[in-house]
PDB file of N, CA and C in Angstrom:
ATOM      1  N   UNK A   1      76.893  74.674  19.936  1.00 69.00           N
ATOM      2  CA  UNK A   1      76.871  75.859  20.774  1.00 69.00           C
ATOM      3  C   UNK A   1      77.519  77.016  20.021  1.00 69.00           C
ATOM      4  N   UNK A   2      77.032  78.214  20.285  1.00 83.00           N
ATOM      5  CA  UNK A   2      77.619  79.392  19.673  1.00 83.00           C
ATOM      6  C   UNK A   2      78.979  79.666  20.283  1.00 83.00           C
ATOM      7  N   UNK A   3      79.903  80.126  19.491  1.00 85.00           N
ATOM      8  CA  UNK A   3      81.253  80.449  19.958  1.00 85.00           C
ATOM      9  C   UNK A   3      81.257  81.804  20.660  1.00 85.00           C
ATOM     10  N   UNK A   4      82.022  81.888  21.752  1.00 86.00           N
ATOM     11  CA  UNK A   4      82.260  83.153  22.414  1.00 86.00           C
ATOM     12  C   UNK A   4      81.212  83.630  23.397  1.00 86.00           C
ATOM     13  N   UNK A   5      80.112  82.907  23.605  1.00 90.00           N
ATOM     14  CA  UNK A   5      79.092  83.379  24.537  1.00 90.00           C
ATOM     15  C   UNK A   5      79.051  82.574  25.833  1.00 90.00           C
ATOM     16  N   UNK A   6      79.787  81.481  25.907  1.00 87.00           N
ATOM     17  CA  UNK A   6      79.757  80.619  27.084  1.00 87.00           C
ATOM     18  C   UNK A   6      80.980  80.854  27.961  1.00 87.00           C
ATOM     19  N   UNK A   7      80.826  80.774  29.285  1.00 87.00           N
ATOM     20  CA  UNK A   7      81.974  80.958  30.185  1.00 87.00           C
ATOM     21  C   UNK A   7      82.954  79.788  30.076  1.00 87.00           C
ATOM     22  N   UNK A   8      84.166  80.026  30.544  1.00 87.00           N
ATOM     23  CA  UNK A   8      85.196  78.990  30.563  1.00 87.00           C
ATOM     24  C   UNK A   8      84.767  77.879  31.518  1.00 87.00           C
ATOM     25  N   UNK A   9      84.826  76.649  31.054  1.00 88.00           N
ATOM     26  CA  UNK A   9      84.361  75.481  31.806  1.00 88.00           C
ATOM     27  C   UNK A   9      85.543  74.549  31.960  1.00 88.00           C
ATOM     28  N   UNK A  10      86.064  74.396  33.187  1.00 93.00           N
ATOM     29  CA  UNK A  10      87.284  73.630  33.399  1.00 93.00           C
ATOM     30  C   UNK A  10      87.175  72.732  34.634  1.00 93.00           C
ATOM     31  N   UNK A  11      88.118  71.797  34.824  1.00 94.00           N
ATOM     32  CA  UNK A  11      88.088  70.891  35.986  1.00 94.00           C
ATOM     33  C   UNK A  11      88.252  71.656  37.302  1.00 94.00           C
ATOM     34  N   UNK A  12      87.596  71.159  38.348  1.00 94.00           N
ATOM     35  CA  UNK A  12      87.641  71.764  39.670  1.00 94.00           C
ATOM     36  C   UNK A  12      87.699  70.653  40.705  1.00 94.00           C
ATOM     37  N   UNK A  13      88.639  70.752  41.660  1.00 95.00           N
ATOM     38  CA  UNK A  13      88.711  69.798  42.763  1.00 95.00           C
ATOM     39  C   UNK A  13      87.879  70.338  43.916  1.00 95.00           C
ATOM     40  N   UNK A  14      87.013  69.484  44.463  1.00 92.00           N
ATOM     41  CA  UNK A  14      86.151  69.858  45.582  1.00 92.00           C
ATOM     42  C   UNK A  14      86.566  69.046  46.792  1.00 92.00           C
ATOM     43  N   UNK A  15      86.792  69.741  47.935  1.00 91.00           N
ATOM     44  CA  UNK A  15      87.125  69.052  49.178  1.00 91.00           C
ATOM     45  C   UNK A  15      86.029  69.364  50.184  1.00 91.00           C
ATOM     46  N   UNK A  16      85.352  68.311  50.663  1.00 87.00           N
ATOM     47  CA  UNK A  16      84.262  68.462  51.612  1.00 87.00           C
ATOM     48  C   UNK A  16      84.801  68.586  53.031  1.00 87.00           C
ATOM     49  N   UNK A  17      83.931  68.913  53.966  1.00 83.00           N
ATOM     50  CA  UNK A  17      84.331  69.128  55.354  1.00 83.00           C
ATOM     51  C   UNK A  17      84.914  67.876  55.999  1.00 83.00           C
ATOM     52  N   UNK A  18      84.483  66.697  55.569  1.00 84.00           N
ATOM     53  CA  UNK A  18      84.996  65.460  56.170  1.00 84.00           C
ATOM     54  C   UNK A  18      86.291  64.991  55.520  1.00 84.00           C
ATOM     55  N   UNK A  19      86.823  65.745  54.561  1.00 87.00           N
ATOM     56  CA  UNK A  19      88.086  65.384  53.922  1.00 87.00           C
ATOM     57  C   UNK A  19      87.934  64.680  52.589  1.00 87.00           C
ATOM     58  N   UNK A  20      86.734  64.306  52.221  1.00 88.00           N
ATOM     59  CA  UNK A  20      86.486  63.660  50.941  1.00 88.00           C
ATOM     60  C   UNK A  20      86.791  64.623  49.800  1.00 88.00           C
ATOM     61  N   UNK A  21      87.445  64.130  48.761  1.00 93.00           N
ATOM     62  CA  UNK A  21      87.741  64.955  47.600  1.00 93.00           C
ATOM     63  C   UNK A  21      87.211  64.300  46.337  1.00 93.00           C
ATOM     64  N   UNK A  22      86.755  65.116  45.407  1.00 93.00           N
ATOM     65  CA  UNK A  22      86.365  64.618  44.101  1.00 93.00           C
ATOM     66  C   UNK A  22      86.590  65.720  43.074  1.00 93.00           C
ATOM     67  N   UNK A  23      86.605  65.333  41.824  1.00 96.00           N
ATOM     68  CA  UNK A  23      86.829  66.295  40.758  1.00 96.00           C
ATOM     69  C   UNK A  23      85.574  66.411  39.903  1.00 96.00           C
ATOM     70  N   UNK A  24      85.261  67.637  39.547  1.00 94.00           N
ATOM     71  CA  UNK A  24      84.105  67.916  38.706  1.00 94.00           C
ATOM     72  C   UNK A  24      84.493  69.033  37.745  1.00 94.00           C
ATOM     73  N   UNK A  25      83.542  69.547  37.009  1.00 94.00           N
ATOM     74  CA  UNK A  25      83.812  70.664  36.120  1.00 94.00           C
ATOM     75  C   UNK A  25      82.962  71.850  36.555  1.00 94.00           C
ATOM     76  N   UNK A  26      83.516  73.053  36.401  1.00 93.00           N
ATOM     77  CA  UNK A  26      82.822  74.233  36.882  1.00 93.00           C
ATOM     78  C   UNK A  26      83.269  75.473  36.122  1.00 93.00           C
ATOM     79  N   UNK A  27      82.529  76.552  36.321  1.00 92.00           N
ATOM     80  CA  UNK A  27      82.910  77.838  35.749  1.00 92.00           C
ATOM     81  C   UNK A  27      83.593  78.723  36.784  1.00 92.00           C
ATOM     82  N   UNK A  28      83.836  78.205  37.990  1.00 90.00           N
ATOM     83  CA  UNK A  28      84.527  78.974  39.021  1.00 90.00           C
ATOM     84  C   UNK A  28      85.938  79.296  38.566  1.00 90.00           C
ATOM     85  N   UNK A  29      86.447  80.451  38.998  1.00 89.00           N
ATOM     86  CA  UNK A  29      87.788  80.882  38.592  1.00 89.00           C
ATOM     87  C   UNK A  29      88.893  80.071  39.275  1.00 89.00           C
ATOM     88  N   UNK A  30      88.649  79.606  40.503  1.00 90.00           N
ATOM     89  CA  UNK A  30      89.681  78.874  41.232  1.00 90.00           C
ATOM     90  C   UNK A  30      89.772  77.425  40.746  1.00 90.00           C
ATOM     91  N   UNK A  31      90.850  76.762  41.102  1.00 92.00           N
ATOM     92  CA  UNK A  31      91.048  75.373  40.709  1.00 92.00           C
ATOM     93  C   UNK A  31      90.604  74.402  41.796  1.00 92.00           C
ATOM     94  N   UNK A  32      90.324  74.934  43.022  1.00 94.00           N
ATOM     95  CA  UNK A  32      89.907  74.087  44.134  1.00 94.00           C
ATOM     96  C   UNK A  32      88.846  74.812  44.955  1.00 94.00           C
ATOM     97  N   UNK A  33      87.857  74.044  45.447  1.00 90.00           N
ATOM     98  CA  UNK A  33      86.809  74.580  46.311  1.00 90.00           C
ATOM     99  C   UNK A  33      86.792  73.769  47.592  1.00 90.00           C
ATOM    100  N   UNK A  34      86.826  74.451  48.735  1.00 90.00           N
ATOM    101  CA  UNK A  34      86.801  73.790  50.038  1.00 90.00           C
ATOM    102  C   UNK A  34      85.473  74.131  50.710  1.00 90.00           C
ATOM    103  N   UNK A  35      84.702  73.101  51.042  1.00 84.00           N
ATOM    104  CA  UNK A  35      83.387  73.282  51.645  1.00 84.00           C
ATOM    105  C   UNK A  35      83.487  73.205  53.161  1.00 84.00           C
ATOM    106  N   UNK A  36      82.840  74.151  53.849  1.00 80.00           N
ATOM    107  CA  UNK A  36      82.779  74.113  55.306  1.00 80.00           C
ATOM    108  C   UNK A  36      81.574  73.326  55.792  1.00 80.00           C
ATOM    109  N   UNK A  37      80.500  73.350  55.025  1.00 78.00           N
ATOM    110  CA  UNK A  37      79.259  72.680  55.407  1.00 78.00           C
ATOM    111  C   UNK A  37      78.841  71.768  54.261  1.00 78.00           C
ATOM    112  N   UNK A  38      78.538  70.528  54.598  1.00 78.00           N
ATOM    113  CA  UNK A  38      78.022  69.584  53.600  1.00 78.00           C
ATOM    114  C   UNK A  38      77.082  68.612  54.305  1.00 78.00           C
ATOM    115  N   UNK A  39      76.659  67.590  53.612  1.00 75.00           N
ATOM    116  CA  UNK A  39      75.674  66.670  54.182  1.00 75.00           C
ATOM    117  C   UNK A  39      76.212  65.844  55.345  1.00 75.00           C
ATOM    118  N   UNK A  40      77.526  65.798  55.541  1.00 75.00           N
ATOM    119  CA  UNK A  40      78.066  65.021  56.662  1.00 75.00           C
ATOM    120  C   UNK A  40      78.037  65.789  57.976  1.00 75.00           C
ATOM    121  N   UNK A  41      77.903  67.129  57.936  1.00 72.00           N
ATOM    122  CA  UNK A  41      77.912  67.873  59.187  1.00 72.00           C
ATOM    123  C   UNK A  41      76.788  68.899  59.301  1.00 72.00           C
ATOM    124  N   UNK A  42      75.898  68.991  58.346  1.00 72.00           N
ATOM    125  CA  UNK A  42      74.797  69.945  58.418  1.00 72.00           C
ATOM    126  C   UNK A  42      73.664  69.350  59.246  1.00 72.00           C
ATOM    127  N   UNK A  43      73.096  70.120  60.184  1.00 69.00           N
ATOM    128  CA  UNK A  43      72.044  69.591  61.055  1.00 69.00           C
ATOM    129  C   UNK A  43      70.816  69.058  60.317  1.00 69.00           C
ATOM    130  N   UNK A  44      70.496  69.603  59.166  1.00 72.00           N
ATOM    131  CA  UNK A  44      69.345  69.113  58.411  1.00 72.00           C
ATOM    132  C   UNK A  44      69.522  67.654  58.021  1.00 72.00           C
ATOM    133  N   UNK A  45      70.718  67.263  57.630  1.00 69.00           N
ATOM    134  CA  UNK A  45      70.988  65.896  57.191  1.00 69.00           C
ATOM    135  C   UNK A  45      71.334  64.965  58.352  1.00 69.00           C
ATOM    136  N   UNK A  46      72.018  65.488  59.374  1.00 72.00           N
ATOM    137  CA  UNK A  46      72.452  64.628  60.470  1.00 72.00           C
ATOM    138  C   UNK A  46      71.384  64.421  61.525  1.00 72.00           C
ATOM    139  N   UNK A  47      70.432  65.349  61.638  1.00 74.00           N
ATOM    140  CA  UNK A  47      69.400  65.233  62.654  1.00 74.00           C
ATOM    141  C   UNK A  47      69.830  65.764  64.001  1.00 74.00           C
ATOM    142  N   UNK A  48      71.062  66.185  64.127  1.00 71.00           N
ATOM    143  CA  UNK A  48      71.556  66.759  65.380  1.00 71.00           C
ATOM    144  C   UNK A  48      71.290  68.256  65.369  1.00 71.00           C
ATOM    145  N   UNK A  49      70.973  68.784  66.536  1.00 68.00           N
ATOM    146  CA  UNK A  49      70.748  70.222  66.640  1.00 68.00           C
ATOM    147  C   UNK A  49      71.987  70.876  67.212  1.00 68.00           C
ATOM    148  N   UNK A  50      72.290  72.042  66.711  1.00 62.00           N
ATOM    149  CA  UNK A  50      73.404  72.821  67.254  1.00 62.00           C
ATOM    150  C   UNK A  50      72.794  74.031  67.957  1.00 62.00           C
ATOM    151  N   UNK A  51      73.139  74.174  69.217  1.00 61.00           N
ATOM    152  CA  UNK A  51      72.582  75.272  69.989  1.00 61.00           C
ATOM    153  C   UNK A  51      73.506  76.475  69.901  1.00 61.00           C
ATOM    154  N   UNK A  52      72.896  77.600  69.613  1.00 59.00           N
ATOM    155  CA  UNK A  52      73.643  78.843  69.507  1.00 59.00           C
ATOM    156  C   UNK A  52      73.589  79.535  70.853  1.00 59.00           C
ATOM    157  N   UNK A  53      74.623  80.251  71.187  1.00 59.00           N
ATOM    158  CA  UNK A  53      74.686  80.953  72.453  1.00 59.00           C
ATOM    159  C   UNK A  53      73.759  82.162  72.414  1.00 59.00           C
ATOM    160  N   UNK A  54      72.446  81.909  72.534  1.00 60.00           N
ATOM    161  CA  UNK A  54      71.480  83.000  72.447  1.00 60.00           C
ATOM    162  C   UNK A  54      71.505  83.858  73.697  1.00 60.00           C
ATOM    163  N   UNK A  55      71.824  83.274  74.837  1.00 65.00           N
ATOM    164  CA  UNK A  55      71.864  84.061  76.071  1.00 65.00           C
ATOM    165  C   UNK A  55      72.931  85.141  75.959  1.00 65.00           C
ATOM    166  N   UNK A  56      74.049  84.820  75.404  1.00 74.00           N
ATOM    167  CA  UNK A  56      75.105  85.808  75.213  1.00 74.00           C
ATOM    168  C   UNK A  56      74.702  86.891  74.238  1.00 74.00           C
ATOM    169  N   UNK A  57      73.983  86.526  73.207  1.00 76.00           N
ATOM    170  CA  UNK A  57      73.521  87.520  72.229  1.00 76.00           C
ATOM    171  C   UNK A  57      72.477  88.442  72.834  1.00 76.00           C
ATOM    172  N   UNK A  58      71.563  87.874  73.620  1.00 77.00           N
ATOM    173  CA  UNK A  58      70.530  88.687  74.257  1.00 77.00           C
ATOM    174  C   UNK A  58      71.172  89.651  75.245  1.00 77.00           C
ATOM    175  N   UNK A  59      72.093  89.168  76.039  1.00 81.00           N
ATOM    176  CA  UNK A  59      72.787  90.017  77.004  1.00 81.00           C
ATOM    177  C   UNK A  59      73.529  91.146  76.300  1.00 81.00           C
ATOM    178  N   UNK A  60      74.189  90.854  75.206  1.00 81.00           N
ATOM    179  CA  UNK A  60      74.900  91.874  74.435  1.00 81.00           C
ATOM    180  C   UNK A  60      73.923  92.908  73.900  1.00 81.00           C
ATOM    181  N   UNK A  61      72.758  92.462  73.418  1.00 82.00           N
ATOM    182  CA  UNK A  61      71.737  93.370  72.925  1.00 82.00           C
ATOM    183  C   UNK A  61      71.263  94.296  74.031  1.00 82.00           C
ATOM    184  N   UNK A  62      70.979  93.726  75.207  1.00 82.00           N
ATOM    185  CA  UNK A  62      70.496  94.542  76.322  1.00 82.00           C
ATOM    186  C   UNK A  62      71.557  95.531  76.795  1.00 82.00           C
ATOM    187  N   UNK A  63      72.809  95.122  76.798  1.00 83.00           N
ATOM    188  CA  UNK A  63      73.876  96.053  77.176  1.00 83.00           C
ATOM    189  C   UNK A  63      73.971  97.202  76.188  1.00 83.00           C
ATOM    190  N   UNK A  64      73.775  96.912  74.928  1.00 83.00           N
ATOM    191  CA  UNK A  64      73.942  97.932  73.901  1.00 83.00           C
ATOM    192  C   UNK A  64      72.714  98.836  73.773  1.00 83.00           C
ATOM    193  N   UNK A  65      71.503  98.245  73.773  1.00 86.00           N
ATOM    194  CA  UNK A  65      70.297  99.004  73.461  1.00 86.00           C
ATOM    195  C   UNK A  65      69.263  99.063  74.583  1.00 86.00           C
ATOM    196  N   UNK A  66      69.444  98.302  75.635  1.00 80.00           N
ATOM    197  CA  UNK A  66      68.432  98.235  76.682  1.00 80.00           C
ATOM    198  C   UNK A  66      68.410  99.476  77.557  1.00 80.00           C
ATOM    199  N   UNK A  67      67.433  99.500  78.464  1.00 72.00           N
ATOM    200  CA  UNK A  67      67.325 100.607  79.413  1.00 72.00           C
ATOM    201  C   UNK A  67      68.543 100.581  80.324  1.00 72.00           C
ATOM    202  N   UNK A  68      68.997 101.745  80.706  1.00 69.00           N
ATOM    203  CA  UNK A  68      70.110 101.765  81.672  1.00 69.00           C
ATOM    204  C   UNK A  68      69.636 101.222  83.022  1.00 69.00           C
ATOM    205  N   UNK A  69      70.433 100.385  83.625  1.00 64.00           N
ATOM    206  CA  UNK A  69      70.063  99.790  84.903  1.00 64.00           C
ATOM    207  C   UNK A  69      70.683 100.613  86.014  1.00 64.00           C
ATOM    208  N   UNK A  70      69.956 100.751  87.115  1.00 64.00           N
ATOM    209  CA  UNK A  70      70.493 101.479  88.260  1.00 64.00           C
ATOM    210  C   UNK A  70      71.303 100.521  89.109  1.00 64.00           C
ATOM    211  N   UNK A  71      72.551 100.862  89.273  1.00 63.00           N
ATOM    212  CA  UNK A  71      73.432 100.000  90.082  1.00 63.00           C
ATOM    213  C   UNK A  71      73.448 100.526  91.506  1.00 63.00           C
ATOM    214  N   UNK A  72      73.129  99.669  92.473  1.00 54.00           N
ATOM    215  CA  UNK A  72      73.058 100.084  93.866  1.00 54.00           C
ATOM    216  C   UNK A  72      74.348  99.830  94.571  1.00 54.00           C
TER     217      UNK A  72
END
């Protein structure tokens, strides 16, 4: 490899959402990476669906941008 053109490559500790830890090598500046989403809790891998509060979002949208409602 040519000298001086490659980024610094050093050990990195990775901690997954379920608490599992392992060590790998990376060019990231930090010495540790903490994952919020991985294959143990992502719906694509688990098959479980997570429902988002869409009713609350729709209501917020209508309050902000919808037609003014006449209050009797």
